Structures are given as C-alpha cells and as structure tokens.
C-alpha cells in the first residue's frame, strides 16, 4: 500500500513563505506524475501544481511565479515551495501520485491526508 505523508503546513502572515513536503516512503516517484491539490471550505478541489515523470512542471494561474514544485528522487519526496502567500491560498494541501509519466493523461491513484495552510492578512 502506497502511503503519502504531507508535512510543512502552518499559519503565516500574508507575504510569508512555507515549504510543503510529501514523503512517499519506499515508493519510487522519480518517473511518475505527482501533483499538489488544495481544498478550501466552500470551494472545490483545485490542482495547484504538477510535475511529470520527465520533470515538466505546470501551475494553476493563481500561483504562477509564487509556487515551485520539485522532488528529491533519491528520497522519494515531493515539495511545494510557496512564496508571497496570500489569504486566498488558505486551504488543505494534499499531494497525489499517478501511475503514469505524463500528468495530462494520468489518473491519480494515491493521495495523502493533507496539511493545512492558513494565511492571515
């Protein structure tokens, strides 16, 4: 059973930074699509950032230039560096892993429990 464990969430003021981590244990993530999603009360789940098995990244428009997704293949850890945080970034952030290499065609098979990010103005 693949388990994804997020950490790094917390409360920050607007303009601050946080780095989220998603540890996959022994599950190899180097060649698969991984993603960060977020969910906020009253809003649907939003895909925030993806990284393909080839390392190609993509972001939702609202976080472009502020968030960076990366991974450490040796440690099987996915990261989300979040800078210049805004109150509207407040949400539960979850990571997900797909079976495929390309994010555009992949189905996310494994999900973490999430880590809460709260940004105050």
PDB file of C-alpha atoms in Angstrom:
ATOM      1  CA  UNK A   1       0.000   0.000   0.000  1.00  0.00           C
ATOM      2  CA  UNK A   2       1.423   3.354  -1.034  1.00  0.00           C
ATOM      3  CA  UNK A   3       1.282   5.990   1.659  1.00  0.00           C
ATOM      4  CA  UNK A   4       1.886   9.654   1.059  1.00  0.00           C
ATOM      5  CA  UNK A   5       2.577  11.806   4.095  1.00  0.00           C
ATOM      6  CA  UNK A   6       2.448  15.591   3.864  1.00  0.00           C
ATOM      7  CA  UNK A   7       4.099  17.983   6.286  1.00  0.00           C
ATOM      8  CA  UNK A   8       5.143  21.605   6.492  1.00  0.00           C
ATOM      9  CA  UNK A   9       1.805  23.329   6.747  1.00  0.00           C
ATOM     10  CA  UNK A  10       1.120  26.040   9.273  1.00  0.00           C
ATOM     11  CA  UNK A  11      -0.049  29.577   9.853  1.00  0.00           C
ATOM     12  CA  UNK A  12       1.742  32.512   8.283  1.00  0.00           C
ATOM     13  CA  UNK A  13       1.062  36.149   7.536  1.00  0.00           C
ATOM     14  CA  UNK A  14       0.476  37.368   4.024  1.00  0.00           C
ATOM     15  CA  UNK A  15       3.747  37.674   2.172  1.00  0.00           C
ATOM     16  CA  UNK A  16       5.311  34.816   4.078  1.00  0.00           C
ATOM     17  CA  UNK A  17       6.633  31.508   2.831  1.00  0.00           C
ATOM     18  CA  UNK A  18       6.151  27.831   3.545  1.00  0.00           C
ATOM     19  CA  UNK A  19       7.579  24.653   2.083  1.00  0.00           C
ATOM     20  CA  UNK A  20       5.369  21.591   1.997  1.00  0.00           C
ATOM     21  CA  UNK A  21       6.778  18.080   1.785  1.00  0.00           C
ATOM     22  CA  UNK A  22       5.175  14.854   0.649  1.00  0.00           C
ATOM     23  CA  UNK A  23       7.067  11.723   1.643  1.00  0.00           C
ATOM     24  CA  UNK A  24       6.362   8.580  -0.345  1.00  0.00           C
ATOM     25  CA  UNK A  25       8.482   6.176   1.676  1.00  0.00           C
ATOM     26  CA  UNK A  26       9.806   3.359  -0.469  1.00  0.00           C
ATOM     27  CA  UNK A  27       7.507   4.174  -3.401  1.00  0.00           C
ATOM     28  CA  UNK A  28       9.575   5.419  -6.329  1.00  0.00           C
ATOM     29  CA  UNK A  29       8.305   8.753  -7.594  1.00  0.00           C
ATOM     30  CA  UNK A  30      11.118   9.690  -9.959  1.00  0.00           C
ATOM     31  CA  UNK A  31       9.344   8.670 -13.157  1.00  0.00           C
ATOM     32  CA  UNK A  32       5.688   9.330 -12.431  1.00  0.00           C
ATOM     33  CA  UNK A  33       3.383  12.317 -12.406  1.00  0.00           C
ATOM     34  CA  UNK A  34       2.970  13.896  -8.991  1.00  0.00           C
ATOM     35  CA  UNK A  35       0.711  16.773  -8.025  1.00  0.00           C
ATOM     36  CA  UNK A  36      -0.342  19.127  -5.280  1.00  0.00           C
ATOM     37  CA  UNK A  37      -4.033  19.869  -4.783  1.00  0.00           C
ATOM     38  CA  UNK A  38      -5.805  22.152  -2.356  1.00  0.00           C
ATOM     39  CA  UNK A  39      -9.289  22.306  -0.916  1.00  0.00           C
ATOM     40  CA  UNK A  40     -10.884  25.193   0.912  1.00  0.00           C
ATOM     41  CA  UNK A  41     -14.319  25.432   2.570  1.00  0.00           C
ATOM     42  CA  UNK A  42     -16.922  26.360   0.016  1.00  0.00           C
ATOM     43  CA  UNK A  43     -14.570  25.702  -2.892  1.00  0.00           C
ATOM     44  CA  UNK A  44     -13.908  22.638  -4.952  1.00  0.00           C
ATOM     45  CA  UNK A  45     -10.628  20.810  -5.046  1.00  0.00           C
ATOM     46  CA  UNK A  46      -8.085  22.654  -7.142  1.00  0.00           C
ATOM     47  CA  UNK A  47      -4.986  21.247  -8.752  1.00  0.00           C
ATOM     48  CA  UNK A  48      -2.210  23.642  -7.809  1.00  0.00           C
ATOM     49  CA  UNK A  49       0.928  22.200  -9.382  1.00  0.00           C
ATOM     50  CA  UNK A  50       2.131  19.123 -11.206  1.00  0.00           C
ATOM     51  CA  UNK A  51       5.464  17.598 -12.087  1.00  0.00           C
ATOM     52  CA  UNK A  52       5.654  14.915 -14.733  1.00  0.00           C
ATOM     53  CA  UNK A  53       7.897  11.899 -14.780  1.00  0.00           C
ATOM     54  CA  UNK A  54      10.218  13.884 -17.028  1.00  0.00           C
ATOM     55  CA  UNK A  55      10.308  16.831 -14.669  1.00  0.00           C
ATOM     56  CA  UNK A  56       7.976  19.101 -16.598  1.00  0.00           C
ATOM     57  CA  UNK A  57       6.063  21.361 -14.245  1.00  0.00           C
ATOM     58  CA  UNK A  58       2.772  23.210 -14.519  1.00  0.00           C
ATOM     59  CA  UNK A  59       0.849  25.530 -12.220  1.00  0.00           C
ATOM     60  CA  UNK A  60      -2.587  26.960 -11.873  1.00  0.00           C
ATOM     61  CA  UNK A  61      -2.601  30.615 -12.884  1.00  0.00           C
ATOM     62  CA  UNK A  62      -3.164  31.990  -9.397  1.00  0.00           C
ATOM     63  CA  UNK A  63       0.137  30.585  -8.075  1.00  0.00           C
ATOM     64  CA  UNK A  64       2.413  31.070 -11.073  1.00  0.00           C
ATOM     65  CA  UNK A  65       5.554  32.921 -10.105  1.00  0.00           C
ATOM     66  CA  UNK A  66       4.958  32.256  -6.404  1.00  0.00           C
ATOM     67  CA  UNK A  67       4.911  28.453  -6.018  1.00  0.00           C
ATOM     68  CA  UNK A  68       7.527  25.954  -7.144  1.00  0.00           C
ATOM     69  CA  UNK A  69       7.046  22.185  -7.277  1.00  0.00           C
ATOM     70  CA  UNK A  70      10.065  19.904  -7.127  1.00  0.00           C
ATOM     71  CA  UNK A  71      11.082  16.488  -5.932  1.00  0.00           C
ATOM     72  CA  UNK A  72      14.046  14.667  -4.479  1.00  0.00           C
ATOM     73  CA  UNK A  73      14.201  11.392  -6.364  1.00  0.00           C
ATOM     74  CA  UNK A  74      16.753   9.886  -4.004  1.00  0.00           C
ATOM     75  CA  UNK A  75      14.499  10.459  -1.011  1.00  0.00           C
ATOM     76  CA  UNK A  76      11.155   9.974  -2.805  1.00  0.00           C
ATOM     77  CA  UNK A  77       9.924  13.315  -1.522  1.00  0.00           C
ATOM     78  CA  UNK A  78       7.799  15.877  -3.357  1.00  0.00           C
ATOM     79  CA  UNK A  79       7.997  19.541  -2.374  1.00  0.00           C
ATOM     80  CA  UNK A  80       5.949  22.681  -2.846  1.00  0.00           C
ATOM     81  CA  UNK A  81       7.787  25.908  -2.126  1.00  0.00           C
ATOM     82  CA  UNK A  82       5.228  28.657  -1.554  1.00  0.00           C
ATOM     83  CA  UNK A  83       6.341  32.284  -1.509  1.00  0.00           C
ATOM     84  CA  UNK A  84       4.444  35.552  -1.169  1.00  0.00           C
ATOM     85  CA  UNK A  85       1.491  33.726   0.310  1.00  0.00           C
ATOM     86  CA  UNK A  86      -1.930  35.358   0.154  1.00  0.00           C
ATOM     87  CA  UNK A  87      -5.035  34.836   2.305  1.00  0.00           C
ATOM     88  CA  UNK A  88      -6.712  33.170  -0.660  1.00  0.00           C
ATOM     89  CA  UNK A  89      -4.050  30.446  -0.520  1.00  0.00           C
ATOM     90  CA  UNK A  90      -5.580  29.239   2.733  1.00  0.00           C
ATOM     91  CA  UNK A  91      -6.577  25.600   2.224  1.00  0.00           C
ATOM     92  CA  UNK A  92      -5.833  21.975   2.974  1.00  0.00           C
ATOM     93  CA  UNK A  93      -2.995  20.942   0.680  1.00  0.00           C
ATOM     94  CA  UNK A  94      -2.690  17.328  -0.430  1.00  0.00           C
ATOM     95  CA  UNK A  95      -0.246  15.515  -2.635  1.00  0.00           C
ATOM     96  CA  UNK A  96      -1.172  12.843  -5.129  1.00  0.00           C
ATOM     97  CA  UNK A  97       0.704  10.288  -7.175  1.00  0.00           C
ATOM     98  CA  UNK A  98      -0.267   8.863 -10.534  1.00  0.00           C
ATOM     99  CA  UNK A  99       0.672   5.624 -12.209  1.00  0.00           C
ATOM    100  CA  UNK A 100       1.685   7.301 -15.442  1.00  0.00           C
ATOM    101  CA  UNK A 101       4.518   9.544 -16.525  1.00  0.00           C
ATOM    102  CA  UNK A 102       2.511  12.270 -18.195  1.00  0.00           C
ATOM    103  CA  UNK A 103       0.253  14.333 -15.979  1.00  0.00           C
ATOM    104  CA  UNK A 104      -2.158  15.213 -18.757  1.00  0.00           C
ATOM    105  CA  UNK A 105      -3.137  11.577 -19.208  1.00  0.00           C
ATOM    106  CA  UNK A 106      -2.674  10.246 -15.710  1.00  0.00           C
ATOM    107  CA  UNK A 107      -5.170   9.244 -13.069  1.00  0.00           C
ATOM    108  CA  UNK A 108      -4.130   9.995  -9.526  1.00  0.00           C
ATOM    109  CA  UNK A 109      -4.156   6.705  -7.695  1.00  0.00           C
ATOM    110  CA  UNK A 110      -2.694   7.627  -4.331  1.00  0.00           C
ATOM    111  CA  UNK A 111      -3.463  10.555  -2.057  1.00  0.00           C
ATOM    112  CA  UNK A 112      -2.087  11.930   1.169  1.00  0.00           C
ATOM    113  CA  UNK A 113      -4.185  13.116   4.102  1.00  0.00           C
ATOM    114  CA  UNK A 114      -3.239  16.731   3.658  1.00  0.00           C
ATOM    115  CA  UNK A 115      -1.608  19.538   5.596  1.00  0.00           C
ATOM    116  CA  UNK A 116      -3.363  22.782   6.497  1.00  0.00           C
ATOM    117  CA  UNK A 117      -2.050  26.141   5.321  1.00  0.00           C
ATOM    118  CA  UNK A 118      -3.558  29.266   6.824  1.00  0.00           C
ATOM    119  CA  UNK A 119      -2.556  32.724   5.619  1.00  0.00           C
ATOM    120  CA  UNK A 120      -3.671  35.753   7.576  1.00  0.00           C
ATOM    121  CA  UNK A 121      -3.854  39.296   6.241  1.00  0.00           C
TER     122      UNK A 121
END
